[in-house]
PDB file of C-alpha atoms and ligand atoms in Angstrom:
ATOM      1  CA  MET D 104      59.196  91.475 -40.523  1.00 98.00           C
ATOM      2  CA  ARG D 105      59.566  93.931 -43.414  1.00 98.00           C
ATOM      3  CA  LEU D 106      59.503  97.631 -43.025  1.00 98.00           C
ATOM      4  CA  PHE D 107      57.456 100.083 -45.101  1.00 98.00           C
ATOM      5  CA  LEU D 108      57.384 103.852 -44.665  1.00 98.00           C
ATOM      6  CA  ASP D 109      54.147 105.487 -43.827  1.00 98.00           C
ATOM      7  CA  THR D 110      54.517 108.783 -45.779  1.00 98.00           C
ATOM      8  CA  ALA D 111      53.958 110.553 -49.013  1.00 98.00           C
ATOM      9  CA  ASN D 112      57.083 112.612 -48.672  1.00 98.00           C
ATOM     10  CA  ILE D 113      59.357 111.766 -51.489  1.00 97.00           C
ATOM     11  CA  ASP D 114      62.667 112.892 -49.840  1.00 97.00           C
ATOM     12  CA  HIS D 115      61.948 110.755 -46.809  1.00 98.00           C
ATOM     13  CA  ILE D 116      61.011 107.713 -49.043  1.00 98.00           C
ATOM     14  CA  ARG D 117      64.272 108.271 -51.155  1.00 98.00           C
ATOM     15  CA  HIS D 118      66.321 108.314 -47.834  1.00 97.00           C
ATOM     16  CA  GLY D 119      64.538 105.135 -46.507  1.00 97.00           C
ATOM     17  CA  VAL D 120      65.184 103.292 -49.808  1.00 97.00           C
ATOM     18  CA  GLU D 121      68.770 104.528 -49.853  1.00 97.00           C
ATOM     19  CA  LEU D 122      69.343 103.003 -46.256  1.00 97.00           C
ATOM     20  CA  GLY D 123      68.417  99.714 -47.831  1.00 97.00           C
ATOM     21  CA  VAL D 124      65.686  98.771 -45.378  1.00 97.00           C
ATOM     22  CA  ILE D 125      62.405 100.119 -46.851  1.00 97.00           C
ATOM     23  CA  THR D 126      60.728  97.875 -49.076  1.00 97.00           C
ATOM     24  CA  GLY D 127      57.334  99.429 -49.365  1.00 98.00           C
ATOM     25  CA  VAL D 128      55.278 102.584 -48.729  1.00 98.00           C
ATOM     26  CA  THR D 129      51.868 103.248 -47.353  1.00 98.00           C
ATOM     27  CA  THR D 130      50.109 106.590 -47.914  1.00 98.00           C
ATOM     28  CA  ASN D 131      46.637 107.892 -47.024  1.00 96.00           C
ATOM     29  CA  PRO D 132      44.722 111.071 -47.743  1.00 96.00           C
ATOM     30  CA  SER D 133      45.901 112.887 -44.719  1.00 96.00           C
ATOM     31  CA  LEU D 134      49.645 111.969 -45.435  1.00 97.00           C
ATOM     32  CA  VAL D 135      49.285 113.190 -49.026  1.00 96.00           C
ATOM     33  CA  SER D 136      47.601 116.450 -47.867  1.00 96.00           C
ATOM     34  CA  LYS D 137      50.669 117.118 -45.736  1.00 96.00           C
ATOM     35  CA  GLU D 138      52.615 117.425 -48.938  1.00 96.00           C
ATOM     36  CA  GLY D 139      50.464 120.385 -50.122  1.00 95.00           C
ATOM     37  CA  LYS D 140      48.321 120.436 -53.386  1.00 93.00           C
ATOM     38  CA  VAL D 141      50.028 117.994 -55.589  1.00 92.00           C
ATOM     39  CA  ASP D 142      49.422 116.167 -58.923  1.00 95.00           C
ATOM     40  CA  TYR D 143      48.368 113.000 -57.134  1.00 96.00           C
ATOM     41  CA  ARG D 144      49.027 110.705 -60.251  1.00 96.00           C
ATOM     42  CA  GLU D 145      52.464 112.118 -60.739  1.00 97.00           C
ATOM     43  CA  LEU D 146      53.243 111.822 -57.027  1.00 97.00           C
ATOM     44  CA  VAL D 147      52.160 108.163 -56.864  1.00 97.00           C
ATOM     45  CA  LYS D 148      54.076 107.322 -60.099  1.00 97.00           C
ATOM     46  CA  GLU D 149      57.215 108.978 -58.610  1.00 98.00           C
ATOM     47  CA  ILE D 150      56.816 107.019 -55.342  1.00 98.00           C
ATOM     48  CA  CYS D 151      56.369 103.799 -57.230  1.00 98.00           C
ATOM     49  CA  SER D 152      59.503 104.356 -59.233  1.00 98.00           C
ATOM     50  CA  VAL D 153      61.562 105.025 -56.173  1.00 97.00           C
ATOM     51  CA  VAL D 154      60.267 102.149 -54.042  1.00 97.00           C
ATOM     52  CA  PRO D 155      61.187  98.544 -54.874  1.00 93.00           C
ATOM     53  CA  GLY D 156      57.950  97.069 -53.458  1.00 98.00           C
ATOM     54  CA  PRO D 157      54.329  97.688 -52.850  1.00 98.00           C
ATOM     55  CA  VAL D 158      52.904 101.313 -52.592  1.00 98.00           C
ATOM     56  CA  SER D 159      49.538 101.630 -51.103  1.00 98.00           C
ATOM     57  CA  THR D 160      47.176 104.535 -52.170  1.00 98.00           C
ATOM     58  CA  GLU D 161      43.932 105.113 -50.756  1.00 97.00           C
ATOM     59  CA  VAL D 162      40.553 105.501 -52.524  1.00 96.00           C
ATOM     60  CA  LEU D 163      38.181 108.316 -51.573  1.00 97.00           C
ATOM     61  CA  SER D 164      34.887 107.225 -52.697  1.00 97.00           C
ATOM     62  CA  GLN D 165      32.641 105.580 -50.220  1.00 96.00           C
ATOM     63  CA  THR D 166      30.529 103.364 -52.523  1.00 98.00           C
ATOM     64  CA  ALA D 167      31.645 100.070 -53.836  1.00 98.00           C
ATOM     65  CA  SER D 168      31.219 101.122 -57.396  1.00 98.00           C
ATOM     66  CA  GLY D 169      33.164 104.320 -56.785  1.00 98.00           C
ATOM     67  CA  MET D 170      35.988 102.537 -55.114  1.00 98.00           C
ATOM     68  CA  ILE D 171      36.231  99.880 -57.782  1.00 98.00           C
ATOM     69  CA  ALA D 172      36.496 102.580 -60.567  1.00 98.00           C
ATOM     70  CA  GLU D 173      39.143 104.533 -58.545  1.00 98.00           C
ATOM     71  CA  ALA D 174      41.120 101.318 -57.912  1.00 98.00           C
ATOM     72  CA  ARG D 175      40.987 100.131 -61.625  1.00 98.00           C
ATOM     73  CA  GLU D 176      42.306 103.490 -62.717  1.00 98.00           C
ATOM     74  CA  VAL D 177      45.007 103.774 -59.952  1.00 97.00           C
ATOM     75  CA  ALA D 178      46.178 100.240 -60.651  1.00 97.00           C
ATOM     76  CA  LYS D 179      47.181 101.285 -64.125  1.00 97.00           C
ATOM     77  CA  TRP D 180      49.646 103.949 -62.870  1.00 97.00           C
ATOM     78  CA  ALA D 181      52.402 101.393 -61.986  1.00 98.00           C
ATOM     79  CA  ASP D 182      52.887  97.755 -61.303  1.00 97.00           C
ATOM     80  CA  ASN D 183      53.577  98.058 -57.674  1.00 98.00           C
ATOM     81  CA  VAL D 184      50.460  99.996 -56.845  1.00 98.00           C
ATOM     82  CA  VAL D 185      48.366  98.533 -54.091  1.00 98.00           C
ATOM     83  CA  VAL D 186      44.873  99.966 -53.373  1.00 98.00           C
ATOM     84  CA  LYS D 187      43.853 100.863 -50.013  1.00 98.00           C
ATOM     85  CA  ILE D 188      40.150 100.191 -49.297  1.00 98.00           C
ATOM     86  CA  PRO D 189      38.546 100.943 -46.032  1.00 98.00           C
ATOM     87  CA  ALA D 190      37.116  98.200 -43.833  1.00 98.00           C
ATOM     88  CA  SER D 191      33.440  99.163 -44.473  1.00 98.00           C
ATOM     89  CA  LEU D 192      30.662  97.108 -45.907  1.00 98.00           C
ATOM     90  CA  GLU D 193      31.240  98.930 -49.185  1.00 98.00           C
ATOM     91  CA  GLY D 194      34.786  98.377 -48.901  1.00 98.00           C
ATOM     92  CA  LEU D 195      34.429  94.623 -48.476  1.00 98.00           C
ATOM     93  CA  LYS D 196      32.275  94.384 -51.613  1.00 98.00           C
ATOM     94  CA  ALA D 197      34.883  96.399 -53.602  1.00 98.00           C
ATOM     95  CA  THR D 198      37.755  94.106 -52.149  1.00 98.00           C
ATOM     96  CA  SER D 199      36.043  91.069 -53.285  1.00 98.00           C
ATOM     97  CA  VAL D 200      35.537  92.350 -56.805  1.00 98.00           C
ATOM     98  CA  LEU D 201      39.045  93.835 -57.128  1.00 98.00           C
ATOM     99  CA  SER D 202      40.777  90.653 -55.732  1.00 98.00           C
ATOM    100  CA  LYS D 203      39.274  88.613 -58.464  1.00 98.00           C
ATOM    101  CA  GLU D 204      40.680  91.075 -61.107  1.00 98.00           C
ATOM    102  CA  ASN D 205      44.066  90.603 -59.377  1.00 97.00           C
ATOM    103  CA  ILE D 206      44.214  94.074 -58.120  1.00 98.00           C
ATOM    104  CA  ARG D 207      46.042  94.004 -54.883  1.00 98.00           C
ATOM    105  CA  VAL D 208      44.035  95.418 -51.900  1.00 98.00           C
ATOM    106  CA  ASN D 209      45.354  96.766 -48.672  1.00 98.00           C
ATOM    107  CA  PHE D 210      42.270  96.600 -46.425  1.00 98.00           C
ATOM    108  CA  THR D 211      42.705  99.532 -44.073  1.00 98.00           C
ATOM    109  CA  LEU D 212      41.341 101.217 -41.108  1.00 98.00           C
ATOM    110  CA  CYS D 213      41.117  97.695 -39.512  1.00 98.00           C
ATOM    111  CA  PHE D 214      40.327  97.654 -35.754  1.00 98.00           C
ATOM    112  CA  SER D 215      39.141  94.149 -35.123  1.00 98.00           C
ATOM    113  CA  LEU D 216      39.752  90.475 -35.888  1.00 98.00           C
ATOM    114  CA  ASN D 217      36.415  90.205 -37.520  1.00 98.00           C
ATOM    115  CA  GLN D 218      37.349  92.836 -40.055  1.00 98.00           C
ATOM    116  CA  ALA D 219      40.652  90.826 -40.776  1.00 98.00           C
ATOM    117  CA  LEU D 220      38.663  87.668 -41.083  1.00 98.00           C
ATOM    118  CA  LEU D 221      36.323  89.345 -43.678  1.00 98.00           C
ATOM    119  CA  ALA D 222      39.360  90.775 -45.531  1.00 98.00           C
ATOM    120  CA  ALA D 223      41.086  87.403 -45.856  1.00 98.00           C
ATOM    121  CA  ALA D 224      37.756  85.898 -47.102  1.00 98.00           C
ATOM    122  CA  ALA D 225      37.490  88.671 -49.599  1.00 98.00           C
ATOM    123  CA  GLY D 226      41.010  87.977 -50.923  1.00 98.00           C
ATOM    124  CA  ALA D 227      42.857  91.083 -49.629  1.00 98.00           C
ATOM    125  CA  THR D 228      46.645  90.964 -50.108  1.00 98.00           C
ATOM    126  CA  PHE D 229      47.327  93.147 -46.968  1.00 98.00           C
ATOM    127  CA  ILE D 230      45.205  93.872 -43.948  1.00 98.00           C
ATOM    128  CA  SER D 231      46.263  96.974 -41.789  1.00 98.00           C
ATOM    129  CA  PRO D 232      45.254  97.125 -38.137  1.00 98.00           C
ATOM    130  CA  PHE D 233      45.732 100.664 -36.766  1.00 98.00           C
ATOM    131  CA  VAL D 234      47.725 100.035 -33.514  1.00 98.00           C
ATOM    132  CA  GLY D 235      48.067 103.611 -32.383  1.00 98.00           C
ATOM    133  CA  ARG D 236      44.430 104.621 -32.877  1.00 98.00           C
ATOM    134  CA  LEU D 237      43.188 101.717 -30.733  1.00 98.00           C
ATOM    135  CA  ASP D 238      45.794 102.696 -28.011  1.00 98.00           C
ATOM    136  CA  ASP D 239      44.467 106.174 -28.278  1.00 98.00           C
ATOM    137  CA  ILE D 240      40.974 105.137 -27.108  1.00 98.00           C
ATOM    138  CA  GLY D 241      42.263 103.021 -24.228  1.00 98.00           C
ATOM    139  CA  GLU D 242      42.404  99.603 -26.084  1.00 98.00           C
ATOM    140  CA  ASP D 243      45.400  97.439 -26.696  1.00 98.00           C
ATOM    141  CA  GLY D 244      46.186  97.844 -30.259  1.00 98.00           C
ATOM    142  CA  MET D 245      48.913  95.375 -30.521  1.00 98.00           C
ATOM    143  CA  ARG D 246      46.603  92.639 -29.077  1.00 98.00           C
ATOM    144  CA  VAL D 247      44.633  92.979 -32.401  1.00 98.00           C
ATOM    145  CA  VAL D 248      47.787  92.437 -34.511  1.00 98.00           C
ATOM    146  CA  VAL D 249      48.722  89.360 -32.381  1.00 98.00           C
ATOM    147  CA  ASP D 250      45.105  87.861 -32.873  1.00 98.00           C
ATOM    148  CA  ILE D 251      45.046  88.661 -36.620  1.00 98.00           C
ATOM    149  CA  VAL D 252      48.549  86.991 -37.105  1.00 98.00           C
ATOM    150  CA  GLN D 253      47.547  83.980 -35.087  1.00 98.00           C
ATOM    151  CA  PHE D 254      44.255  83.523 -37.125  1.00 98.00           C
ATOM    152  CA  LEU D 255      45.990  83.812 -40.439  1.00 98.00           C
ATOM    153  CA  ASP D 256      48.711  81.362 -39.462  1.00 98.00           C
ATOM    154  CA  TYR D 257      46.361  78.821 -38.089  1.00 98.00           C
ATOM    155  CA  TYR D 258      44.085  78.732 -41.311  1.00 98.00           C
ATOM    156  CA  GLU D 259      47.247  79.224 -43.421  1.00 98.00           C
ATOM    157  CA  LEU D 260      45.800  82.068 -45.181  1.00 98.00           C
ATOM    158  CA  PRO D 261      48.063  84.308 -47.677  1.00 98.00           C
ATOM    159  CA  THR D 262      46.804  87.814 -46.403  1.00 98.00           C
ATOM    160  CA  GLN D 263      49.751  89.724 -44.857  1.00 98.00           C
ATOM    161  CA  VAL D 264      49.499  91.885 -41.889  1.00 98.00           C
ATOM    162  CA  ILE D 265      50.782  95.447 -42.017  1.00 98.00           C
ATOM    163  CA  ALA D 266      51.000  96.907 -38.339  1.00 98.00           C
ATOM    164  CA  ALA D 267      49.920 100.449 -39.106  1.00 98.00           C
ATOM    165  CA  SER D 268      49.525 103.563 -37.027  1.00 98.00           C
ATOM    166  CA  ILE D 269      52.870 102.829 -35.463  1.00 98.00           C
ATOM    167  CA  ARG D 270      53.843 105.684 -33.240  1.00 98.00           C
ATOM    168  CA  HIS D 271      57.108 104.774 -31.423  1.00 97.00           C
ATOM    169  CA  ALA D 272      60.072 102.234 -31.330  1.00 97.00           C
ATOM    170  CA  GLN D 273      58.404 100.158 -28.868  1.00 97.00           C
ATOM    171  CA  HIS D 274      55.292  99.573 -31.334  1.00 98.00           C
ATOM    172  CA  CYS D 275      57.892  98.289 -33.766  1.00 98.00           C
ATOM    173  CA  VAL D 276      59.508  95.737 -31.122  1.00 98.00           C
ATOM    174  CA  LEU D 277      55.990  94.447 -30.314  1.00 98.00           C
ATOM    175  CA  ALA D 278      54.818  94.243 -33.928  1.00 98.00           C
ATOM    176  CA  ALA D 279      57.958  92.121 -34.636  1.00 98.00           C
ATOM    177  CA  LYS D 280      57.283  89.953 -31.623  1.00 98.00           C
ATOM    178  CA  ALA D 281      53.611  89.526 -32.716  1.00 98.00           C
ATOM    179  CA  GLY D 282      54.796  88.045 -36.014  1.00 98.00           C
ATOM    180  CA  ALA D 283      53.431  91.010 -38.243  1.00 98.00           C
ATOM    181  CA  HIS D 284      54.662  90.462 -41.734  1.00 98.00           C
ATOM    182  CA  ILE D 285      55.271  94.211 -42.044  1.00 98.00           C
ATOM    183  CA  ALA D 286      55.319  97.315 -39.895  1.00 98.00           C
ATOM    184  CA  THR D 287      54.685 100.560 -41.783  1.00 98.00           C
ATOM    185  CA  VAL D 288      56.489 103.220 -39.790  1.00 98.00           C
ATOM    186  CA  PRO D 289      56.665 107.014 -39.958  1.00 98.00           C
ATOM    187  CA  TYR D 290      60.003 108.490 -41.075  1.00 98.00           C
ATOM    188  CA  SER D 291      60.651 109.809 -37.539  1.00 97.00           C
ATOM    189  CA  VAL D 292      60.202 106.190 -36.118  1.00 98.00           C
ATOM    190  CA  LEU D 293      62.620 104.941 -38.764  1.00 98.00           C
ATOM    191  CA  LEU D 294      65.464 107.373 -37.568  1.00 97.00           C
ATOM    192  CA  GLN D 295      64.436 106.623 -33.892  1.00 96.00           C
ATOM    193  CA  ILE D 296      64.773 102.782 -34.251  1.00 96.00           C
ATOM    194  CA  ILE D 297      68.512 102.767 -35.260  1.00 96.00           C
ATOM    195  CA  HIS D 298      69.500 104.979 -32.253  1.00 95.00           C
ATOM    196  CA  HIS D 299      70.670 103.427 -29.054  1.00 95.00           C
ATOM    197  CA  PRO D 300      72.820 105.510 -26.483  1.00 95.00           C
ATOM    198  CA  LEU D 301      75.150 102.591 -25.790  1.00 98.00           C
ATOM    199  CA  THR D 302      76.003 102.311 -29.529  1.00 97.00           C
ATOM    200  CA  ASP D 303      77.135 106.148 -29.496  1.00 97.00           C
ATOM    201  CA  ILE D 304      79.123 105.498 -26.286  1.00 98.00           C
ATOM    202  CA  GLY D 305      80.662 102.462 -27.717  1.00 98.00           C
ATOM    203  CA  ILE D 306      81.780 104.152 -30.949  1.00 97.00           C
ATOM    204  CA  LYS D 307      83.350 107.061 -28.917  1.00 97.00           C
ATOM    205  CA  ARG D 308      85.162 104.586 -26.539  1.00 98.00           C
ATOM    206  CA  PHE D 309      86.720 102.542 -29.490  1.00 97.00           C
ATOM    207  CA  THR D 310      87.753 105.666 -31.277  1.00 96.00           C
ATOM    208  CA  ASP D 311      89.337 107.189 -28.202  1.00 96.00           C
ATOM    209  CA  ASP D 312      91.105 103.911 -27.249  1.00 96.00           C
ATOM    210  CA  TRP D 313      92.549 103.572 -30.715  1.00 94.00           C
ATOM    211  CA  ARG D 314      93.690 107.333 -30.930  1.00 94.00           C
ATOM    212  CA  ASN D 315      95.443 107.100 -27.574  1.00 95.00           C
ATOM    213  CA  VAL D 316      97.797 104.528 -29.061  1.00 94.00           C
ATOM    214  CA  MET D 317      97.850 105.271 -32.680  1.00 92.00           C
ATOM    215  CA  GLY D 318      97.226 108.817 -32.896  1.00 91.00           C
ATOM    216  CA  GLU D 319      95.187 110.153 -35.845  1.00 87.00           C
ATOM    217  CA  THR D 320      96.347 107.084 -37.886  1.00 85.00           C
ATOM    218  CA  GLY D 321      93.350 105.349 -39.674  1.00 86.00           C
ATOM    219  CA  ILE D 322      92.948 101.655 -40.303  1.00 85.00           C
ATOM    220  CA  LEU D 323      93.894 102.204 -43.932  1.00 86.00           C
ATOM    221  CA  ALA D 324      97.149 103.996 -43.139  1.00 82.00           C
ATOM    222  CA  THR D 325      98.475 101.138 -40.815  1.00 74.00           C
ATOM    223  CA  ARG D 326     101.476  98.968 -41.966  1.00 69.00           C
ATOM    224  CA  THR D 327     103.117  96.028 -40.255  1.00 64.00           C
ATOM    225  CA  GLU D 328     106.577  94.454 -40.780  1.00 61.00           C
ATOM    226  CA  SER D 329     104.956  91.298 -42.143  1.00 62.00           C
ATOM    227  CA  ASP D 330     102.865  93.163 -44.686  1.00 58.00           C
ATOM    228  CA  PRO D 331     105.149  95.900 -46.112  1.00 54.00           C
ATOM    229  CA  HIS D 332     103.035  96.499 -49.301  1.00 55.00           C
ATOM    230  CA  GLU D 333      99.873  97.426 -47.555  1.00 51.00           C
ATOM    231  CA  LEU D 334      98.524 101.073 -48.032  1.00 49.00           C
ATOM    232  CA  THR D 335     100.533 103.603 -46.254  1.00 46.00           C
ATOM    233  CA  ASN D 336      98.031 106.520 -46.385  1.00 44.00           C
TER     234      ASN D 336
HETATM  235  O1  LIG E 245      49.218 103.612 -41.780  1.00 69.06           O
HETATM  236  C1  LIG E 245      48.260 104.356 -41.058  1.00 69.06           C
HETATM  237  C2  LIG E 245      48.582 105.478 -40.452  1.00 69.06           C
HETATM  238  O2  LIG E 245      49.006 106.438 -41.541  1.00 69.06           O
HETATM  239  C3  LIG E 245      47.794 106.136 -39.503  1.00 69.06           C
HETATM  240  O3  LIG E 245      48.628 106.636 -38.466  1.00 69.06           O
HETATM  241  O4  LIG E 245      49.298 107.925 -36.576  1.00 69.06           O
HETATM  242  O5  LIG E 245      47.458 108.785 -38.102  1.00 69.06           O
HETATM  243  O6  LIG E 245      47.143 106.864 -36.576  1.00 69.06           O
HETATM  244  P1  LIG E 245      48.045 107.575 -37.352  1.00 69.06           P
END
């Protein structure tokens, strides 16, 4: 499962990419708004220049013709732009048209297998089931991811699943177990999933054991009789 960052914050994106594990980014109008009043085109271009893979940007129009016009414009901003289109009737129509023009679509705000089925039929590159928002209303968000992955596998369809609206580390584990192609995670979750208390305890114990015998001598400063030319400090 690949990891995307779900944010429009350029510093967080740079950090994720520096860590070598973030291969794409997803944004939406709410995430962009958190960055204040920005030059949207410049922001998207900057994100696209930092990120090695797909960068999803969402349309605001609610009619198919409006979505198509926005998507055609946004697709010119960078080669790795993907257009996020909502899973509405108008969005479906727009997705069918854009896919035929080889503009990559991320069919978003998806909450059911039926919406995913239509996205795949319309040629969407990605489908984004929103796990956390389904959990919020007492449904099992991850069940929808499992069902969509199974459906796409069964019919050998190329649409990729982005598990979205990921809220915590356990969502990430379950998305991987479900076979989601990608999980798009908030920056806070990215920082959370590397952390394990036993790792911290283990690092401390190894360091303490070494120092008890070697003192403050580091690995690069050690020398043995059989290897007299090794670095001494
Ligand atoms: O990628 C979708 C995501 O931005 C929505 O997350 O937490 O607002 O449901 P959330």
